[in-house]
PDB file of C-alpha atoms in Angstrom:
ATOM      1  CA  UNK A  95      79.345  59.811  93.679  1.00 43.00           C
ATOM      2  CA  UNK A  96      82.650  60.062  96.371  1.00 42.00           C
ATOM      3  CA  UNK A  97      86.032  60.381  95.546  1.00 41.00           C
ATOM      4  CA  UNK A  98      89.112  58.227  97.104  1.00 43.00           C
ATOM      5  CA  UNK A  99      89.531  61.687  99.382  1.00 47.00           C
ATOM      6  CA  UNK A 100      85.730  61.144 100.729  1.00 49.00           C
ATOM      7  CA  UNK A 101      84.243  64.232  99.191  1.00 50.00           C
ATOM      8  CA  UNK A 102      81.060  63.646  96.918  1.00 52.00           C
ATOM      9  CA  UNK A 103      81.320  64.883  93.372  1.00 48.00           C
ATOM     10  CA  UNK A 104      78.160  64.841  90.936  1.00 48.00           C
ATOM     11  CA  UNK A 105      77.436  61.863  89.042  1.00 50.00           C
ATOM     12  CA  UNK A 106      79.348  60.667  86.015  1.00 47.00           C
ATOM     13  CA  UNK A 107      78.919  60.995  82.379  1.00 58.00           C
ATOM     14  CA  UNK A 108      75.805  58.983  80.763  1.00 66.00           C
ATOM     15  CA  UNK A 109      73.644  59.120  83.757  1.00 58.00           C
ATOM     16  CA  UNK A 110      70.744  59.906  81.836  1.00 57.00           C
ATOM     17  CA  UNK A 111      71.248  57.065  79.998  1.00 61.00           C
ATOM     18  CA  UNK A 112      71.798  54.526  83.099  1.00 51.00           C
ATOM     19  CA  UNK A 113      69.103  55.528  85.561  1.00 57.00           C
ATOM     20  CA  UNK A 114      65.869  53.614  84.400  1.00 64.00           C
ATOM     21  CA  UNK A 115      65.389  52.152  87.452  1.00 76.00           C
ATOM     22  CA  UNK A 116      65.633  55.409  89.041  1.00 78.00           C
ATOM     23  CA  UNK A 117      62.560  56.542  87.120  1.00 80.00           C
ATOM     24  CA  UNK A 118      61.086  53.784  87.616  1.00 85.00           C
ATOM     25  CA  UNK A 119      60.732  54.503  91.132  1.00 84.00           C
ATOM     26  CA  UNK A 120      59.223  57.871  90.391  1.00 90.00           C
ATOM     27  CA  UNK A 121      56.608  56.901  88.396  1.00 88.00           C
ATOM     28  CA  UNK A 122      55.219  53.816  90.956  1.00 92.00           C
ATOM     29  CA  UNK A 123      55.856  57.196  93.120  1.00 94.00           C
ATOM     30  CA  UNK A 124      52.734  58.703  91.488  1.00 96.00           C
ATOM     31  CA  UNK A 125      49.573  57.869  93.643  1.00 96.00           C
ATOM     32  CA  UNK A 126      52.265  58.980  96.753  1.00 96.00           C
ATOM     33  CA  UNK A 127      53.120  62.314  94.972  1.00 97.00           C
ATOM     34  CA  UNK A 128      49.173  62.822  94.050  1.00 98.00           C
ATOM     35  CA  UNK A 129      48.561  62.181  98.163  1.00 98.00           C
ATOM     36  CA  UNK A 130      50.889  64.755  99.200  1.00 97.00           C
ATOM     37  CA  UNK A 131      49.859  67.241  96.498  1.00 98.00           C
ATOM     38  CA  UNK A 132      46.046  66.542  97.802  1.00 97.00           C
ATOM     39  CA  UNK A 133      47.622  68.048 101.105  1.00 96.00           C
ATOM     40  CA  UNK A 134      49.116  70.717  99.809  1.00 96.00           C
ATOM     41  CA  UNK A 135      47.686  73.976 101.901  1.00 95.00           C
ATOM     42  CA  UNK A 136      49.009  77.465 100.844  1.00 91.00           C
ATOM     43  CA  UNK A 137      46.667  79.385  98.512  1.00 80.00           C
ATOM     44  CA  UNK A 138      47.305  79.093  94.560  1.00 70.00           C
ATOM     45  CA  UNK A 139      47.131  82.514  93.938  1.00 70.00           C
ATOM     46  CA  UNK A 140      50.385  83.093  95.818  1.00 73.00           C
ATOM     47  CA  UNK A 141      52.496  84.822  93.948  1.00 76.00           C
ATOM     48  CA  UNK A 142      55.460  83.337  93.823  1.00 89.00           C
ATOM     49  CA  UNK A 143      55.220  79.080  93.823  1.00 96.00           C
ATOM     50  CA  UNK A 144      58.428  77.262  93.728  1.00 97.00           C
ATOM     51  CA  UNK A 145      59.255  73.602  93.349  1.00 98.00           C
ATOM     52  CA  UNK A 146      62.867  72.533  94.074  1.00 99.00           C
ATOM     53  CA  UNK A 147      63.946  69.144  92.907  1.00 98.00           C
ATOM     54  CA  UNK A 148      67.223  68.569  95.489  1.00 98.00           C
ATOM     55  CA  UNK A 149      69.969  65.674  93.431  1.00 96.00           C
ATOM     56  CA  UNK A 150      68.316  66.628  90.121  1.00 94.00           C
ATOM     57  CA  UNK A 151      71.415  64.896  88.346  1.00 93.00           C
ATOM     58  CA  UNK A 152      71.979  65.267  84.595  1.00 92.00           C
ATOM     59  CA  UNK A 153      68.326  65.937  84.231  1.00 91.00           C
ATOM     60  CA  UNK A 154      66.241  63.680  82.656  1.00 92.00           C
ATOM     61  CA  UNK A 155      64.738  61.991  85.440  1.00 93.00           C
ATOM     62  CA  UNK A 156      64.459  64.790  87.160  1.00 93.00           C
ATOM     63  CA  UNK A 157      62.219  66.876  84.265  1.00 95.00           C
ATOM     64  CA  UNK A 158      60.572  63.980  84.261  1.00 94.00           C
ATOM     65  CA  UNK A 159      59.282  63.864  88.330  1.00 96.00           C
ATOM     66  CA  UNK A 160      58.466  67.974  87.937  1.00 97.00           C
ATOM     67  CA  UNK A 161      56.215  67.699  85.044  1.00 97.00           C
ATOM     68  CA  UNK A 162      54.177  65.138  87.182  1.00 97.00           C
ATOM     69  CA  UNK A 163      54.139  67.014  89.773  1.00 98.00           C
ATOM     70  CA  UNK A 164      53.112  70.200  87.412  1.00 98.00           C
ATOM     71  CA  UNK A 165      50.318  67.823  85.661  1.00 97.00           C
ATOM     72  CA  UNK A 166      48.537  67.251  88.924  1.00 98.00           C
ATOM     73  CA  UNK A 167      48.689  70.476  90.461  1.00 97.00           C
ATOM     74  CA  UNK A 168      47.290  71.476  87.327  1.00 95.00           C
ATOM     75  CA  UNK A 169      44.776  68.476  87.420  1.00 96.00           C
ATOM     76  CA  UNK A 170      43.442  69.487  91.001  1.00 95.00           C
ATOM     77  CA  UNK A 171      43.452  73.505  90.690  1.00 93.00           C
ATOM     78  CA  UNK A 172      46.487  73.827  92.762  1.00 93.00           C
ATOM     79  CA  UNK A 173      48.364  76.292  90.761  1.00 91.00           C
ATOM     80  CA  UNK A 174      47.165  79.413  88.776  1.00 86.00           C
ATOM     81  CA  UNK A 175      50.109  80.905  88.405  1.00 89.00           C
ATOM     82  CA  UNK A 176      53.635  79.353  86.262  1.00 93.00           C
ATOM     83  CA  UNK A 177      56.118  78.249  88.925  1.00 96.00           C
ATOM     84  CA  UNK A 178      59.280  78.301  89.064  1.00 97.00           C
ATOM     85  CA  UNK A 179      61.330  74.653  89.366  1.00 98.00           C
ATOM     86  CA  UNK A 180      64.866  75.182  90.708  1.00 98.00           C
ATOM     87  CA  UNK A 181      66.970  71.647  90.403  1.00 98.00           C
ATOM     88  CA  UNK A 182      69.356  71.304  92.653  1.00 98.00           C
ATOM     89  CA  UNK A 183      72.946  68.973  92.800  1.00 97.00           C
ATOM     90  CA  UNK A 184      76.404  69.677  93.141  1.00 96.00           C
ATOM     91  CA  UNK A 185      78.946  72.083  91.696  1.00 96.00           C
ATOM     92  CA  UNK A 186      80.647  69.291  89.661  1.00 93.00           C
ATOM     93  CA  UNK A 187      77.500  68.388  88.158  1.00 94.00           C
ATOM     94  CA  UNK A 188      76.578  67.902  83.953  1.00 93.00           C
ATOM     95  CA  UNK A 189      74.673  71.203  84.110  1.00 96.00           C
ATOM     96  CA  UNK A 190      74.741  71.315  80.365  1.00 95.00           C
ATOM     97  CA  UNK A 191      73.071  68.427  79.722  1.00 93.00           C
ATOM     98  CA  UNK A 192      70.504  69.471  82.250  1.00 95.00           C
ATOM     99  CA  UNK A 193      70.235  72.996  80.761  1.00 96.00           C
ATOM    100  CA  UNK A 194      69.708  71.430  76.769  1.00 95.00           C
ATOM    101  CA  UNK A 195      67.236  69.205  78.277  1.00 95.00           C
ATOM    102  CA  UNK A 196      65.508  71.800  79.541  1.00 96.00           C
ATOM    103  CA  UNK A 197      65.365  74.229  76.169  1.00 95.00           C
ATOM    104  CA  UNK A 198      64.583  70.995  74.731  1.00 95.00           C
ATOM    105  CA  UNK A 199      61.413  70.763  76.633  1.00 94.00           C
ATOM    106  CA  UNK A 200      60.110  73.661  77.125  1.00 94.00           C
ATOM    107  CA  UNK A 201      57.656  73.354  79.671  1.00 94.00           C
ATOM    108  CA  UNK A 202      58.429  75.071  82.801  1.00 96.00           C
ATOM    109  CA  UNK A 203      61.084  77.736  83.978  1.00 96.00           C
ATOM    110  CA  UNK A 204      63.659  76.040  85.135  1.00 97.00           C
ATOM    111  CA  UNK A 205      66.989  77.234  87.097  1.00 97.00           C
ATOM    112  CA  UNK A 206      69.839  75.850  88.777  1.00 97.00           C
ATOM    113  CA  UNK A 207      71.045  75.371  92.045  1.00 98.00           C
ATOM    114  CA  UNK A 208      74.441  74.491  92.666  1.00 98.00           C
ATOM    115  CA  UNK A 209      75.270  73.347  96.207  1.00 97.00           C
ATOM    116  CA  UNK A 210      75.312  70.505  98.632  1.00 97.00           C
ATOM    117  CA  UNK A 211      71.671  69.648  99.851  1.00 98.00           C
ATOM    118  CA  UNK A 212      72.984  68.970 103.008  1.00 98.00           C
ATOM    119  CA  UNK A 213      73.300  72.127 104.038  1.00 98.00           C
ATOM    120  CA  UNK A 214      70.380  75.243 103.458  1.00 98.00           C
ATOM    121  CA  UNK A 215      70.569  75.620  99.304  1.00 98.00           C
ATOM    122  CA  UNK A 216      67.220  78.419  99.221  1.00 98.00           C
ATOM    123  CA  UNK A 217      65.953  81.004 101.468  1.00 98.00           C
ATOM    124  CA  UNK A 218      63.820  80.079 104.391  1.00 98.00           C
ATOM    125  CA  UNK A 219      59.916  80.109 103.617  1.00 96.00           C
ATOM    126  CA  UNK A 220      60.251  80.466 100.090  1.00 96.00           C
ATOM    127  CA  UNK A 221      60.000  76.625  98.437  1.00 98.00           C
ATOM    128  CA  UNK A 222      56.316  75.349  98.138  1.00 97.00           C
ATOM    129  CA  UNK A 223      56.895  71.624  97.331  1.00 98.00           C
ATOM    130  CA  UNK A 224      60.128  69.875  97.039  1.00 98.00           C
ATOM    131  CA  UNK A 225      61.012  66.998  96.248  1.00 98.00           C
ATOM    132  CA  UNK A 226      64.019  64.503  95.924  1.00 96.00           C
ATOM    133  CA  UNK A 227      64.050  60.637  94.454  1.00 94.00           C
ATOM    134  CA  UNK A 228      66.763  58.383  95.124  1.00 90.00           C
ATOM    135  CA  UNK A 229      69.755  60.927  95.758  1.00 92.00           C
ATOM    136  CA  UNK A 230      70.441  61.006  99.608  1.00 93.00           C
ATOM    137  CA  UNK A 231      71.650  57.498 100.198  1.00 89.00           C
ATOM    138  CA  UNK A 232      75.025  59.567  98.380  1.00 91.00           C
ATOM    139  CA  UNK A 233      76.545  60.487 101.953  1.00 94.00           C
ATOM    140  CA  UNK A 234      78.786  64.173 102.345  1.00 95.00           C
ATOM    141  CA  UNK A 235      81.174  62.381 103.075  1.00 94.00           C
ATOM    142  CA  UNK A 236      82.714  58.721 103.304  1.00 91.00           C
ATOM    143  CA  UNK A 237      83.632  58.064 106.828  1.00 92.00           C
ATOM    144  CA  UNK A 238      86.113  55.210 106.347  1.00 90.00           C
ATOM    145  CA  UNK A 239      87.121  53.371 103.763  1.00 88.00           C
ATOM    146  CA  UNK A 240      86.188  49.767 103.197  1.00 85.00           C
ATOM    147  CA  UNK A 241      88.570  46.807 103.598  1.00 84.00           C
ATOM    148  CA  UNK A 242      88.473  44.369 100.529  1.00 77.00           C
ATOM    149  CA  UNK A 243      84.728  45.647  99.216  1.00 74.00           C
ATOM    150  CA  UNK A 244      82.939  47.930  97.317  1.00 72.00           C
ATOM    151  CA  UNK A 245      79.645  47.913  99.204  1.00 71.00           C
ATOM    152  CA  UNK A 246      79.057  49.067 103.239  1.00 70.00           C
ATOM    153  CA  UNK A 247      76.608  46.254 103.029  1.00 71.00           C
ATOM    154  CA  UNK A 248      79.553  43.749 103.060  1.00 78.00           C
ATOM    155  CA  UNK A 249      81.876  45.576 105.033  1.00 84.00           C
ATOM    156  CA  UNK A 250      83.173  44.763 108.836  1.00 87.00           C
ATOM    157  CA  UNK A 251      80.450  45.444 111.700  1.00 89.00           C
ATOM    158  CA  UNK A 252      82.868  48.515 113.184  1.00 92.00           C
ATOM    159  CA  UNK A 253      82.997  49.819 109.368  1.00 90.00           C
ATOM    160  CA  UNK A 254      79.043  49.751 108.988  1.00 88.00           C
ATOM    161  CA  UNK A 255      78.541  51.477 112.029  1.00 92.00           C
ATOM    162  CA  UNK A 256      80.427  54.274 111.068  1.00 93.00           C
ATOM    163  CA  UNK A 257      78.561  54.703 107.406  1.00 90.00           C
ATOM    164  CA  UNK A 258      75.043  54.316 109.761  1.00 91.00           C
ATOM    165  CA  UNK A 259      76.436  57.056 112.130  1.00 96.00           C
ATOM    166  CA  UNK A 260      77.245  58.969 109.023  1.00 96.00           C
ATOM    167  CA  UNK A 261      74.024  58.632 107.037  1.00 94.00           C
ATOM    168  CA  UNK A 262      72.006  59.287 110.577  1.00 96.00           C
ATOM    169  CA  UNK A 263      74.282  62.828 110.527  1.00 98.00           C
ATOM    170  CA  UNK A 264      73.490  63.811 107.039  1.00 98.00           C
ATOM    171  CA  UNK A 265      69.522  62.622 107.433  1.00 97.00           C
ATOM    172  CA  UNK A 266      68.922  65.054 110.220  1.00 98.00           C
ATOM    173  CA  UNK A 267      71.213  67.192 108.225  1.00 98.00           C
ATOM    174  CA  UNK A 268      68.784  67.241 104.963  1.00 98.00           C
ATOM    175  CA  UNK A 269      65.477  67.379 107.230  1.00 98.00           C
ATOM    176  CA  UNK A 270      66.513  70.412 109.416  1.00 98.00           C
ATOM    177  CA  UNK A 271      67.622  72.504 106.042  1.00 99.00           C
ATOM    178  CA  UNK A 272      64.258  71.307 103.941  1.00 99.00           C
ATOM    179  CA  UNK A 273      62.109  72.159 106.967  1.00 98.00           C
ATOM    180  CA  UNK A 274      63.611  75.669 107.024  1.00 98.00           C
ATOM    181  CA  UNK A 275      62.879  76.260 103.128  1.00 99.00           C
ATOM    182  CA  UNK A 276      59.739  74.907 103.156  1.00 98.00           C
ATOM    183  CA  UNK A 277      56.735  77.946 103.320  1.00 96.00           C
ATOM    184  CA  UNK A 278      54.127  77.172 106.014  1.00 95.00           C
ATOM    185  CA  UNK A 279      51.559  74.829 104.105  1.00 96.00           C
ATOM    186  CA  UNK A 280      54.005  73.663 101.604  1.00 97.00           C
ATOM    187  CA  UNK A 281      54.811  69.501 101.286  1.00 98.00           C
ATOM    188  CA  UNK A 282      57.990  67.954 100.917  1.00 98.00           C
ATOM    189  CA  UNK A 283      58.524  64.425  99.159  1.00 98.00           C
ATOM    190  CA  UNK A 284      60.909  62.092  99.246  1.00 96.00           C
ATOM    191  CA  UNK A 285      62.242  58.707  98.237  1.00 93.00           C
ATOM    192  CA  UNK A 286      65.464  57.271  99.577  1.00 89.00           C
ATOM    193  CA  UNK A 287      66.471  53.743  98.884  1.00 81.00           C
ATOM    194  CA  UNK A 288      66.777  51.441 101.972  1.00 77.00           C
ATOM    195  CA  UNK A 289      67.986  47.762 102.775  1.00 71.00           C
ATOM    196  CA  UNK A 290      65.771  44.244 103.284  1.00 72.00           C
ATOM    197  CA  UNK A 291      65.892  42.973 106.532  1.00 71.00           C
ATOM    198  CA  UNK A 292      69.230  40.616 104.974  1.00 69.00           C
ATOM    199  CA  UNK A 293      70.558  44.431 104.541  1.00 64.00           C
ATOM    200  CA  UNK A 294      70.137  43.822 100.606  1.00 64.00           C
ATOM    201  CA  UNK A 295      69.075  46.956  98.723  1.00 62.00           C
ATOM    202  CA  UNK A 296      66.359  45.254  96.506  1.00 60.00           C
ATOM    203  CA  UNK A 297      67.162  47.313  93.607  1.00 52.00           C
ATOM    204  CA  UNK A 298      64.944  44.177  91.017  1.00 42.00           C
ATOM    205  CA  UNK A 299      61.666  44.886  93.094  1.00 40.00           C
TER     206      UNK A 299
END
């Protein structure tokens, strides 16, 4: 979410309940997530195994993805130990909703992470599989503002190519600082929502 200024603040109130389609794209995520978990190749005796969940929101969604991800490492005798699942958003994020969601569920020790995931949010070599659904098309930064619309999809040609110049920036931005946190073995997974070839984000498919 961006402000008139161009910063990015976390999302608004009643998230939780206005992201079904978000989770909806995490759970047809599930034979992807079960792939890259089959690839997973650090030893599960390790002692420590993290999972960070980078734009984890107000939560639900978010709990949601981890115990799947949990579920099948249990599943396919990936994990012997508890891990640890550190969700990660902004400052300005609901963190109490996320943190009574949590208590509420009960599954998994969760903590959280409060920073911008484009820049380094963990230690290098430390995060065995992250993870992050629908969150980075939510720029650092808006690079101009648009004349007349609400959408870069409908804005001027000279406008667009600044928000593709930006989004390119923060891309390479996100990569670089997951690659660094990743341990050597460990799997990263990711969603990002993308544009038809009529640059229409076809959010009813």
């Amino acid at each position: 979410m961006a402000t008139n200024r161009g910063t990015t603040l976390g999302m608004s109130k009643n998230y939780n309940e206005n992201s079904s389609k978000q989770l909806a794209v995490i759970n047809s995520m599930k034979p992807y997530i079960y792939l890259d978990i089959d690839h997973l190749d650090i030893s599960p005796t390790s002692s420590r195994f993290i999972i960070a969940d980078f734009g984890s929101s107000h939560g639900h969604n978010s709990i949601q993805a981890i115990k799947i991800i949990i579920q099948y490492l249990q599943q396919s005798n990936k994990l012997s130990t508890s891990p640890l699942v550190i969700h990660n958003d902004l400052p300005t994020n609901d963190w109490t909703t996320l943190f009574q969601l949590l208590a509420e569920d009960n599954s998994y020790h969760g903590v959280a992470n409060g920073h911008s995931f484009y820049q380094q949010c963990l230690p290098s070599n430390c995060v065995s599989i992250g993870f992050s659904s629908t969150s980075i098309h939510w720029l650092s930064r808006i690079p101009c503002q648009i004349a007349n619309y609400q959408f870069y999809t409908l804005a001027a040609e000279n406008e667009r190519q600044k928000f593709k110049q930006q989004a390119k920036f923060d891309l390479d931005a996100f990569i670089e600082h997951r690659a660094r946190e990743l341990v050597p073995g460990g799997i990263f997974i990711l969603s990002i929502p993308g544009v038809d070839h009529q640059g229409i984000v076809p959010v009813s498919r």
